Tab-separated table of C-alpha atoms and ligand atoms in Angstrom:
chain	number	residue	atom	x	y	z
B	1	UNK	CA	35.285	-12.351	2.014
B	2	UNK	CA	32.031	-11.261	3.633
B	3	UNK	CA	31.694	-12.325	7.260
B	4	UNK	CA	29.472	-15.425	7.326
B	5	UNK	CA	27.683	-14.455	10.551
B	6	UNK	CA	26.035	-11.660	8.606
B	7	UNK	CA	23.796	-14.169	6.800
B	8	UNK	CA	23.731	-17.334	8.833
B	9	UNK	CA	20.931	-16.583	11.281
B	10	UNK	CA	18.405	-15.656	8.605
B	11	UNK	CA	19.526	-18.405	6.252
B	12	UNK	CA	18.961	-20.885	9.072
B	13	UNK	CA	15.439	-19.552	9.727
B	14	UNK	CA	14.582	-19.886	6.034
B	15	UNK	CA	16.079	-23.392	5.900
B	16	UNK	CA	14.049	-24.482	8.920
B	17	UNK	CA	10.879	-22.984	7.415
B	18	UNK	CA	11.413	-24.836	4.146
B	19	UNK	CA	12.313	-28.125	5.850
B	20	UNK	CA	9.269	-27.782	8.103
B	21	UNK	CA	7.047	-27.036	5.076
B	22	UNK	CA	5.713	-23.771	6.505
B	23	UNK	CA	7.864	-21.237	4.595
B	24	UNK	CA	5.153	-19.173	2.862
B	25	UNK	CA	6.980	-16.603	0.758
B	26	UNK	CA	7.851	-16.399	-2.947
B	27	UNK	CA	5.164	-18.913	-3.886
B	28	UNK	CA	5.196	-19.237	-7.665
B	29	UNK	CA	1.775	-18.788	-9.231
B	30	UNK	CA	1.381	-20.741	-12.449
B	31	UNK	CA	-1.774	-18.807	-13.378
B	32	UNK	CA	-4.083	-16.139	-12.003
B	33	UNK	CA	-7.520	-14.838	-12.858
B	34	UNK	CA	-7.439	-12.266	-10.059
B	35	UNK	CA	-9.700	-13.657	-7.350
B	36	UNK	CA	-8.398	-17.169	-8.057
B	37	UNK	CA	-4.829	-18.327	-8.558
B	38	UNK	CA	-3.155	-21.601	-9.420
B	39	UNK	CA	-0.198	-23.014	-7.506
B	40	UNK	CA	1.266	-26.461	-8.166
B	41	UNK	CA	-1.818	-27.400	-10.193
B	42	UNK	CA	-4.239	-26.406	-7.381
B	43	UNK	CA	-6.722	-23.534	-7.592
B	44	UNK	CA	-6.949	-21.265	-4.578
B	45	UNK	CA	-9.012	-18.239	-3.662
B	46	UNK	CA	-6.708	-15.227	-3.532
B	47	UNK	CA	-7.367	-13.377	-0.285
B	48	UNK	CA	-4.252	-11.262	-0.056
B	49	UNK	CA	-3.934	-9.288	-3.266
B	50	UNK	CA	-3.676	-5.509	-3.572
B	51	UNK	CA	-5.390	-5.607	-6.975
B	52	UNK	CA	-8.391	-4.220	-5.123
B	53	UNK	CA	-10.539	-3.463	-8.150
B	54	UNK	CA	-9.566	-6.592	-10.052
B	55	UNK	CA	-8.405	-4.500	-12.989
B	56	UNK	CA	-5.138	-6.328	-13.637
B	57	UNK	CA	-7.106	-8.885	-15.684
B	58	UNK	CA	-9.606	-6.528	-17.255
B	59	UNK	CA	-9.443	-7.106	-21.033
B	60	UNK	CA	-9.475	-3.347	-21.678
B	61	UNK	CA	-6.389	-2.893	-19.491
B	62	UNK	CA	-4.608	-5.849	-21.053
B	63	UNK	CA	-5.410	-4.539	-24.524
B	64	UNK	CA	-4.153	-1.046	-23.716
B	65	UNK	CA	-0.888	-2.476	-22.401
B	66	UNK	CA	-0.507	-4.685	-25.485
B	67	UNK	CA	-1.156	-1.806	-27.880
B	68	UNK	CA	1.378	0.385	-26.073
B	69	UNK	CA	3.978	-2.375	-26.166
B	70	UNK	CA	3.465	-2.637	-29.930
B	71	UNK	CA	3.779	1.123	-30.411
B	72	UNK	CA	6.629	1.934	-28.003
B	73	UNK	CA	8.231	-1.465	-27.327
B	74	UNK	CA	8.470	-3.258	-24.000
B	75	UNK	CA	11.539	-1.454	-22.687
B	76	UNK	CA	11.878	2.310	-22.293
B	77	UNK	CA	15.398	2.752	-23.682
B	78	UNK	CA	16.417	5.226	-20.998
B	79	UNK	CA	15.282	7.425	-18.152
B	80	UNK	CA	12.381	9.808	-18.588
B	81	UNK	CA	14.845	12.670	-18.252
B	82	UNK	CA	16.627	11.516	-21.400
B	83	UNK	CA	14.872	9.362	-23.966
B	84	UNK	CA	12.343	7.177	-22.109
B	85	UNK	CA	9.580	9.748	-21.734
B	86	UNK	CA	6.443	9.272	-23.868
B	87	UNK	CA	3.288	11.235	-24.511
B	88	UNK	CA	1.531	8.552	-22.466
B	89	UNK	CA	3.574	9.425	-19.353
B	90	UNK	CA	2.558	13.046	-19.701
B	91	UNK	CA	-1.106	12.221	-20.279
B	92	UNK	CA	-1.132	9.964	-17.253
B	93	UNK	CA	0.388	12.721	-15.115
B	94	UNK	CA	-2.293	15.174	-16.153
B	95	UNK	CA	-5.047	12.658	-15.537
B	96	UNK	CA	-3.693	11.628	-12.138
B	97	UNK	CA	-3.299	15.215	-10.978
B	98	UNK	CA	-6.904	15.938	-11.939
B	99	UNK	CA	-8.113	12.701	-10.368
B	100	UNK	CA	-6.616	13.375	-6.937
B	101	UNK	CA	-7.356	17.119	-7.107
B	102	UNK	CA	-3.820	18.502	-7.463
B	103	UNK	CA	-2.177	20.685	-10.103
B	104	UNK	CA	0.774	18.492	-10.968
B	105	UNK	CA	1.769	14.853	-10.769
B	106	UNK	CA	5.053	13.122	-11.451
B	107	UNK	CA	5.228	9.458	-12.450
B	108	UNK	CA	8.025	7.170	-11.248
B	109	UNK	CA	8.700	3.488	-11.942
B	110	UNK	CA	7.328	2.220	-8.617
B	111	UNK	CA	5.664	3.554	-5.530
B	112	UNK	CA	8.750	2.614	-3.562
B	113	UNK	CA	11.085	4.795	-5.568
B	114	UNK	CA	8.516	7.594	-5.661
B	115	UNK	CA	8.818	7.865	-1.867
B	116	UNK	CA	12.550	7.361	-2.014
B	117	UNK	CA	13.138	10.010	-4.679
B	118	UNK	CA	10.634	12.511	-3.335
B	119	UNK	CA	11.585	12.468	0.341
B	120	UNK	CA	15.287	12.460	-0.456
B	121	UNK	CA	14.948	15.466	-2.746
B	122	UNK	CA	12.326	17.509	-0.910
B	123	UNK	CA	13.778	17.513	2.606
B	124	UNK	CA	16.506	20.001	3.463
B	125	UNK	CA	19.338	19.509	5.976
B	126	UNK	CA	17.587	21.266	8.855
B	127	UNK	CA	14.210	19.617	8.354
B	128	UNK	CA	12.358	17.208	10.591
B	129	UNK	CA	10.805	14.144	8.954
B	130	UNK	CA	8.147	12.911	11.318
B	131	UNK	CA	6.444	9.708	10.272
B	132	UNK	CA	3.899	7.344	11.712
B	133	UNK	CA	5.771	4.475	13.371
B	134	UNK	CA	3.996	1.989	11.086
B	135	UNK	CA	5.125	3.723	7.912
B	136	UNK	CA	6.055	1.637	4.905
B	137	UNK	CA	9.713	0.739	4.298
B	138	UNK	CA	9.829	3.088	1.288
B	139	UNK	CA	8.907	6.052	3.506
B	140	UNK	CA	11.441	5.032	6.124
B	141	UNK	CA	14.170	4.563	3.521
B	142	UNK	CA	13.250	7.865	1.851
B	143	UNK	CA	13.549	9.638	5.205
B	144	UNK	CA	16.794	7.863	6.074
B	145	UNK	CA	18.335	8.883	2.782
B	146	UNK	CA	17.161	12.492	3.182
B	147	UNK	CA	19.325	15.140	4.745
B	148	UNK	CA	16.801	15.965	7.478
B	149	UNK	CA	16.316	14.297	10.849
B	150	UNK	CA	13.972	11.294	11.057
B	151	UNK	CA	11.623	10.842	13.985
B	152	UNK	CA	8.429	8.840	14.451
B	153	UNK	CA	5.118	9.362	16.204
B	154	UNK	CA	2.888	6.688	17.704
B	155	UNK	CA	0.695	4.920	15.180
B	156	UNK	CA	-2.241	7.045	14.086
B	157	UNK	CA	-1.783	9.286	17.111
B	158	UNK	CA	-1.797	12.990	16.283
B	159	UNK	CA	-1.207	13.879	19.961
B	160	UNK	CA	2.095	12.039	19.763
B	161	UNK	CA	2.924	13.859	16.504
B	162	UNK	CA	2.017	17.144	18.164
B	163	UNK	CA	4.359	16.460	21.097
B	164	UNK	CA	7.215	15.676	18.697
B	165	UNK	CA	6.524	18.801	16.664
B	166	UNK	CA	6.476	20.985	19.773
B	167	UNK	CA	9.707	19.414	21.014
B	168	UNK	CA	11.356	20.102	17.647
B	169	UNK	CA	10.478	23.791	17.773
B	170	UNK	CA	13.552	24.644	19.826
B	171	UNK	CA	15.707	23.372	16.932
B	172	UNK	CA	13.811	25.686	14.615
B	173	UNK	CA	13.488	23.312	11.636
B	174	UNK	CA	12.790	24.985	8.309
B	175	UNK	CA	10.178	22.395	7.455
B	176	UNK	CA	8.546	19.557	9.409
B	177	UNK	CA	7.249	16.766	7.193
B	178	UNK	CA	4.261	15.029	8.760
B	179	UNK	CA	4.061	11.687	6.992
B	180	UNK	CA	1.275	9.157	7.151
B	181	UNK	CA	-0.301	6.446	5.052
B	182	UNK	CA	-3.910	6.918	3.956
B	183	UNK	CA	-4.699	3.244	4.520
B	184	UNK	CA	-1.992	1.362	6.398
B	185	UNK	CA	-0.747	-1.523	4.352
B	186	UNK	CA	-0.610	-4.135	7.096
B	187	UNK	CA	-3.329	-3.229	9.593
B	188	UNK	CA	-5.737	-1.655	7.102
B	189	UNK	CA	-6.175	1.255	9.534
B	190	UNK	CA	-7.376	4.484	7.982
B	191	UNK	CA	-5.233	7.525	8.819
B	192	UNK	CA	-6.343	10.002	11.465
B	193	UNK	CA	-5.979	12.560	8.708
B	194	UNK	CA	-8.296	15.281	10.086
B	195	UNK	CA	-6.150	15.441	13.256
B	196	UNK	CA	-2.956	15.723	11.220
B	197	UNK	CA	-4.567	18.408	9.069
B	198	UNK	CA	-5.391	20.369	12.229
B	199	UNK	CA	-1.778	20.013	13.320
B	200	UNK	CA	-0.511	21.183	9.968
B	201	UNK	CA	-2.728	24.263	10.199
B	202	UNK	CA	-1.301	25.133	13.619
B	203	UNK	CA	2.336	24.775	12.618
B	204	UNK	CA	3.493	27.044	9.808
B	205	UNK	CA	6.534	24.849	9.134
B	206	UNK	CA	4.464	21.645	8.796
B	207	UNK	CA	4.185	19.904	5.417
B	208	UNK	CA	1.672	17.063	5.143
B	209	UNK	CA	2.827	14.104	3.021
B	210	UNK	CA	0.309	11.328	2.415
B	211	UNK	CA	1.342	7.912	1.129
B	212	UNK	CA	-1.959	6.772	-0.330
B	213	UNK	CA	-0.759	3.553	-1.938
B	214	UNK	CA	-3.700	1.619	-0.475
B	215	UNK	CA	-6.198	4.489	-0.501
B	216	UNK	CA	-6.117	5.362	-4.198
B	217	UNK	CA	-9.011	3.670	-5.992
B	218	UNK	CA	-10.274	2.458	-2.640
B	219	UNK	CA	-11.215	5.381	-0.422
B	220	UNK	CA	-13.164	8.537	-1.047
B	221	UNK	CA	-15.770	9.399	-3.666
B	222	UNK	CA	-15.075	7.364	-6.805
B	223	UNK	CA	-11.849	6.054	-5.225
B	224	UNK	CA	-10.161	9.472	-5.306
B	225	UNK	CA	-8.240	8.577	-2.207
B	226	UNK	CA	-8.035	9.154	1.517
B	227	UNK	CA	-7.582	12.929	1.316
B	228	UNK	CA	-10.790	13.169	-0.729
B	229	UNK	CA	-12.492	10.795	1.689
B	230	UNK	CA	-11.917	13.314	4.469
B	231	UNK	CA	-12.512	16.359	2.254
B	232	UNK	CA	-8.929	17.358	3.030
B	233	UNK	CA	-7.268	17.411	-0.381
B	234	UNK	CA	-6.399	21.114	-0.138
B	235	UNK	CA	-4.679	20.548	3.217
B	236	UNK	CA	-2.419	17.762	2.057
B	237	UNK	CA	0.753	19.130	0.468
B	238	UNK	CA	1.896	15.942	-1.247
B	239	UNK	CA	-0.125	12.889	-2.213
B	240	UNK	CA	1.783	9.798	-3.236
B	241	UNK	CA	0.085	6.872	-4.963
B	242	UNK	CA	0.974	3.654	-6.722
B	243	UNK	CA	-0.346	1.804	-9.746
B	244	UNK	CA	0.549	-1.553	-8.210
B	245	UNK	CA	-2.604	-1.776	-6.108
B	246	UNK	CA	-5.975	-0.561	-7.433
B	247	UNK	CA	-4.585	0.667	-10.756
B	248	UNK	CA	-3.664	-2.741	-12.076
B	249	UNK	CA	-0.124	-2.035	-13.151
B	250	UNK	CA	3.200	-1.057	-11.671
B	251	UNK	CA	4.520	2.458	-11.093
B	252	UNK	CA	3.954	5.339	-8.725
B	253	UNK	CA	3.419	9.086	-8.596
B	254	UNK	CA	3.580	12.137	-6.414
B	255	UNK	CA	1.005	14.924	-6.780
B	256	UNK	CA	0.964	18.452	-5.413
B	257	UNK	CA	-0.295	21.980	-6.013
B	258	UNK	CA	3.215	23.313	-5.438
B	259	UNK	CA	4.350	23.686	-9.037
B	260	UNK	CA	7.872	24.830	-8.196
B	261	UNK	CA	8.425	21.938	-5.824
B	262	UNK	CA	7.220	19.580	-8.555
B	263	UNK	CA	9.540	21.125	-11.149
B	264	UNK	CA	12.365	20.800	-8.634
B	265	UNK	CA	11.483	17.161	-8.072
B	266	UNK	CA	11.285	16.478	-11.799
B	267	UNK	CA	14.947	17.450	-11.988
B	268	UNK	CA	16.190	16.219	-8.628
B	269	UNK	CA	14.462	12.904	-7.906
B	270	UNK	CA	17.370	10.537	-8.339
B	271	UNK	CA	15.359	7.433	-9.322
B	272	UNK	CA	13.634	9.539	-11.971
B	273	UNK	CA	16.824	10.898	-13.476
B	274	UNK	CA	19.223	8.004	-12.991
B	275	UNK	CA	16.989	5.009	-13.626
B	276	UNK	CA	15.025	3.743	-16.618
B	277	UNK	CA	11.527	5.060	-17.251
B	278	UNK	CA	8.366	3.136	-16.538
B	279	UNK	CA	7.713	1.200	-19.784
B	280	UNK	CA	4.851	2.531	-21.898
B	281	UNK	CA	2.858	-0.698	-21.516
B	282	UNK	CA	2.734	-0.178	-17.726
B	283	UNK	CA	1.785	3.476	-18.200
B	284	UNK	CA	-0.961	2.482	-20.620
B	285	UNK	CA	-2.278	-0.126	-18.175
B	286	UNK	CA	-2.461	2.449	-15.368
B	287	UNK	CA	-4.164	4.913	-17.684
B	288	UNK	CA	-6.717	2.309	-18.772
B	289	UNK	CA	-7.265	1.399	-15.107
B	290	UNK	CA	-7.879	5.052	-14.315
B	291	UNK	CA	-10.341	5.322	-17.234
B	292	UNK	CA	-12.309	2.375	-15.893
B	293	UNK	CA	-12.217	3.692	-12.345
B	294	UNK	CA	-13.625	7.017	-13.510
B	295	UNK	CA	-16.316	5.413	-15.644
B	296	UNK	CA	-17.258	2.629	-13.242
B	297	UNK	CA	-17.143	4.013	-9.706
B	298	UNK	CA	-19.525	1.247	-8.682
B	299	UNK	CA	-16.471	-1.007	-8.548
B	300	UNK	CA	-15.365	0.865	-5.447
B	301	UNK	CA	-18.753	0.353	-3.836
B	302	UNK	CA	-18.597	-3.334	-4.671
B	303	UNK	CA	-15.141	-3.554	-3.081
B	304	UNK	CA	-16.478	-2.133	0.174
B	305	UNK	CA	-19.524	-4.402	0.060
B	306	UNK	CA	-17.200	-7.368	-0.261
B	307	UNK	CA	-14.982	-6.179	2.592
B	308	UNK	CA	-18.092	-5.710	4.723
B	309	UNK	CA	-19.336	-9.214	3.894
B	310	UNK	CA	-15.949	-10.622	4.916
B	311	UNK	CA	-15.928	-8.531	8.070
B	312	UNK	CA	-19.391	-9.769	9.098
B	313	UNK	CA	-17.989	-13.281	8.770
B	314	UNK	CA	-14.898	-12.445	10.861
B	315	UNK	CA	-17.134	-11.153	13.621
B	316	UNK	CA	-19.329	-14.213	13.516
B	317	UNK	CA	-16.296	-16.492	13.657
B	318	UNK	CA	-14.764	-14.420	16.455
B	319	UNK	CA	-11.425	-13.669	14.847
B	320	UNK	CA	-9.080	-11.206	16.501
B	321	UNK	CA	-9.425	-8.472	13.900
B	322	UNK	CA	-10.542	-4.891	13.638
B	323	UNK	CA	-12.809	-3.084	11.220
B	324	UNK	CA	-11.388	0.161	9.924
B	325	UNK	CA	-13.376	0.662	6.758
B	326	UNK	CA	-10.731	-0.539	4.305
B	327	UNK	CA	-10.567	-3.796	2.326
B	328	UNK	CA	-7.536	-4.929	4.353
B	329	UNK	CA	-8.631	-7.113	7.258
B	330	UNK	CA	-5.733	-8.305	9.373
B	331	UNK	CA	-6.132	-11.182	11.771
B	332	UNK	CA	-3.924	-10.869	14.827
B	333	UNK	CA	-2.097	-14.079	15.601
B	334	UNK	CA	0.890	-13.075	17.779
B	335	UNK	CA	3.735	-15.542	17.454
B	336	UNK	CA	5.412	-15.810	14.099
B	337	UNK	CA	5.403	-19.586	14.177
B	338	UNK	CA	1.657	-19.668	14.872
B	339	UNK	CA	1.114	-17.282	11.935
B	340	UNK	CA	3.218	-19.465	9.619
B	341	UNK	CA	1.248	-22.554	10.606
B	342	UNK	CA	-2.066	-20.746	10.256
B	343	UNK	CA	-1.139	-19.553	6.758
B	344	UNK	CA	0.019	-23.027	5.766
B	345	UNK	CA	-3.308	-24.525	6.763
B	346	UNK	CA	-5.193	-21.854	4.859
B	347	UNK	CA	-3.068	-22.688	1.844
B	348	UNK	CA	-3.664	-26.412	2.178
B	349	UNK	CA	-7.403	-25.778	2.325
B	350	UNK	CA	-7.442	-23.568	-0.760
B	351	UNK	CA	-6.995	-20.004	0.504
B	352	UNK	CA	-4.017	-17.835	-0.412
B	353	UNK	CA	-3.331	-15.342	2.408
B	354	UNK	CA	0.073	-14.644	3.850
B	355	UNK	CA	1.436	-13.930	7.290
B	356	UNK	CA	3.116	-10.592	7.961
B	357	UNK	CA	5.964	-10.839	10.441
B	358	UNK	CA	8.698	-8.545	11.750
B	359	UNK	CA	9.835	-6.094	10.337
B	360	UNK	CA	6.547	-5.584	8.422
B	361	UNK	CA	4.808	-5.610	11.831
B	362	UNK	CA	6.249	-5.257	15.360
B	363	UNK	CA	8.017	-8.311	16.790
B	364	UNK	CA	5.634	-10.867	18.316
B	365	UNK	CA	2.612	-9.244	16.648
B	366	UNK	CA	2.395	-11.404	13.556
B	367	UNK	CA	-0.820	-11.216	11.565
B	368	UNK	CA	-2.519	-12.925	8.690
B	369	UNK	CA	-3.147	-10.128	6.219
B	370	UNK	CA	-6.302	-10.682	4.233
B	371	UNK	CA	-7.471	-8.251	1.576
B	372	UNK	CA	-10.582	-8.282	-0.577
B	373	UNK	CA	-11.259	-7.343	-4.184
B	374	UNK	CA	-14.278	-5.994	-6.014
B	375	UNK	CA	-14.102	-9.022	-8.308
B	376	UNK	CA	-14.503	-11.545	-5.499
B	377	UNK	CA	-17.870	-13.235	-5.919
B	378	UNK	CA	-19.860	-13.868	-2.722
B	379	UNK	CA	-18.932	-17.551	-3.100
B	380	UNK	CA	-15.207	-16.681	-2.962
B	381	UNK	CA	-15.677	-14.779	0.277
B	382	UNK	CA	-17.856	-17.478	1.800
B	383	UNK	CA	-15.263	-20.076	0.901
B	384	UNK	CA	-12.545	-18.002	2.611
B	385	UNK	CA	-14.777	-17.657	5.677
B	386	UNK	CA	-15.440	-21.409	5.852
B	387	UNK	CA	-11.734	-22.123	5.702
B	388	UNK	CA	-10.875	-19.388	8.212
B	389	UNK	CA	-13.450	-20.764	10.602
B	390	UNK	CA	-12.097	-24.283	10.504
B	391	UNK	CA	-8.446	-23.184	10.768
B	392	UNK	CA	-9.221	-20.751	13.606
B	393	UNK	CA	-11.073	-23.579	15.355
B	394	UNK	CA	-8.100	-25.881	15.001
B	395	UNK	CA	-5.793	-23.181	16.402
B	396	UNK	CA	-8.072	-22.150	19.260
B	397	UNK	CA	-8.236	-18.662	17.783
B	398	UNK	CA	-11.954	-18.012	18.012
B	399	UNK	CA	-11.669	-15.835	21.059
B	400	UNK	CA	-14.408	-13.453	20.017
B	401	UNK	CA	-12.027	-10.519	20.052
B	402	UNK	CA	-13.072	-9.347	16.626
B	403	UNK	CA	-14.525	-6.042	17.466
B	404	UNK	CA	-15.291	-2.582	16.506
B	405	UNK	CA	-17.767	-1.105	14.236
B	406	UNK	CA	-15.886	1.273	12.022
B	407	UNK	CA	-13.135	2.927	14.051
B	408	UNK	CA	-13.388	5.613	11.411
B	409	UNK	CA	-17.109	6.074	11.356
B	410	UNK	CA	-17.518	7.431	7.864
B	411	UNK	CA	-15.148	5.026	6.239
B	412	UNK	CA	-17.449	3.922	3.466
B	413	UNK	CA	-16.230	4.925	0.015
J	501	PLP	C1	2.151	2.078	1.942
J	501	PLP	C2	2.977	1.700	0.768
J	501	PLP	N1	3.739	2.645	0.192
J	501	PLP	C3	4.502	2.369	-0.879
J	501	PLP	C4	4.525	1.094	-1.412
J	501	PLP	C5	5.394	0.824	-2.592
J	501	PLP	O1	4.599	0.718	-3.737
J	501	PLP	P1	5.062	-0.111	-5.027
J	501	PLP	O2	4.633	-1.513	-4.827
J	501	PLP	O3	4.342	0.569	-6.124
J	501	PLP	O4	6.533	0.028	-5.119
J	501	PLP	C6	3.756	0.094	-0.853
J	501	PLP	C7	3.795	-1.265	-1.430
J	501	PLP	O5	3.484	-2.235	-0.883
J	501	PLP	C8	2.961	0.397	0.267
J	501	PLP	O6	2.222	-0.538	0.851
């Protein structure tokens, strides 16, 4: 029998949260239109979704997914390696590679397993995997499962990465993976990519790996991502993206100019070989999302206008938040209990935004993660601001600490 003390502490926390009515996770939506959702018969403004361009409900995307389901069925019947690969997968790979400015792309079933499969396969036994300390769990797990040595550098701090790289020199690693997110999923911070690019140029063994889950469709000209935003595409060795955010579907990909590495990965990424393929309907949805993104780049501008409108409100209210030029605006709360209560009150007043607590953020640094969409109407944003103002008032959280014109000055699309 499994030792009970393995589960009891967490089970007790969940029980207390549910009994106290403030447990916020796994809320079941009975309907969604994108910027609005329905829970228990109540309509709320969604202020925490990663569907940044609102494409998940676009009729063209829904139609493409439906057509693909009719043509290929809803299940893939096997891994891509064997019998689950379709012409749609291959088309999407070509289109994604061209979109982010790389020669090759490889589609996986989720962003999570893209990182897992890629980092596990690409890193050799003597390598150093150096990631930003706020890296997503999929990056951390990918590094932990890889044969190289995992180390972290301080968040968005290239000087810290440099020190770690220099220190590793004595061990003479064959390759040093420098890993960052383009837009950090919790804080919304934009990567200090130019500094990491400079570091990569100085160190011949350095390989720059960019998880751009939240940058694709959001940053850069036409939403081409954070590398494009900084004009650094040629200096980034691997760009990872997902379809579960701006591309309205589910799935993920890795892109690179290194054709041999990509062929290697196509045959060595374990989730690609040993797990079922992404169903054609999800591929078709991502492809339709990409079509729309390419044809309607104004959606990206609208997204940033909406984020800016929200940010102006946060500043006026005096929330403890920071502008970084992305549509993710995180409100610092501190204690987990205070964040749970804050989120509950938002929910009761018609706004859906969730707290992020340890391990998604450091202990004692709980936040309310808000995120905006291009399909939010001004009225949606103003409603969120009204509610935030009254809840922040009630919690004594209008300290005026919201600050900072763009930390990354040129962080418009
Ligand atoms: C930075 C980052 N990388 C990877 C992922 C995993 O992506 P997916 O949801 O497609 O599995 C996420 C998802 O939240 C993420 O935020």
